């Protein structure tokens, strides 16, 4: 069982690195840095973290092929491997449609694109001389690194929909399930298993990670307050099929979306109710988080990632999780 | 007085909580408040669990004096380090 932490590099590099060192000290296994054009660069963040840590594994969580060509992602993770040998992970996904729209990048054929991206990253890391002929990408023979990559870099496919989850099961070293509710995660694991079996693999061959919206604090009230803004964005961005699963009305979602778009934060966040928080986050006191994580792990997950916002106070949340939650699960394994 | 000399004045018993308090404030400080060279030194000592050492404190105090001088004065007050605060009087005449 592994435990990871996600950071959105909105803060200065040294602060994200400080928290990553803290996570390493407390026994977290992985640190994931998000990749959005409007935040600090993911690989500069990771390089900084690599320089000040010794054992924690790290990677983009996730980058996407629409803004960064797969050969450049391969180059970045291969280079990072020189700074943190054997500790690099690579999370790849289709990206966030809203962010892509802003910069005019079209999310076309996402499953095919991510599949080819994984194949290209692997061939680049292996320094294959042969060309690559895909339906999305074409790489001429001889397009290879002029340096050697000594370590295996596991590739994790970030996924939410059934086809992408199956792809993760079919070709990923790992899967990053973008969900927080045990029922959602159970459905996702079933899809990953199907993808794996269709490809002649077993679920055990894949590191299945629940990549959750997470918040922990001394009290449930504080933890929930911190998670509300993130849940508001999740509700606003969720398709009606997902909302209906949790009994959340499309009207409520549209109302939140409209208020967020018009920057009416009080109205948007005020419309987030307990059902939404329960559906789209893991949050509460340390004891409550232990119970929720325990339920999630029983759904076939081998890696639990605490994603944004982590809690009302980042340093305190990392300490609470590292001291009061994580050890209980590490003892079991 | 140099920051290293000031760090020496902090009683050993107080060093760890004092370093923790300064770190919390620096983590809350605004963009660009902590000079990058000091941020890297702080990370170096944090990785080695030595922010509470004399050397670690020297750099934390220097970073605070640069990024959050008023709050450093408050923390010195909290920890009843009035002598140390006095050593900073050229900076904080207003507070003391």
Coordinates of C-alpha atoms in Angstrom, one line a residue, chain B residues 76-88 96:
Chain B
X76 CA 10.4 37.6 19.8
X77 CA 7.9 39.2 22.1
X78 CA 5.9 36.0 22.2
X79 CA 9.0 34.1 23.2
X80 CA 9.9 36.8 25.7
X81 CA 13.2 37.3 23.9
X82 CA 13.3 41.0 24.7
X83 CA 17.1 41.2 24.7
X84 CA 17.2 39.8 21.2
X85 CA 14.5 42.2 20.2
X86 CA 16.7 45.0 21.5
X87 CA 19.5 43.8 19.3
X88 CA 17.3 44.5 16.4
X96 CA 10.3 48.6 20.9

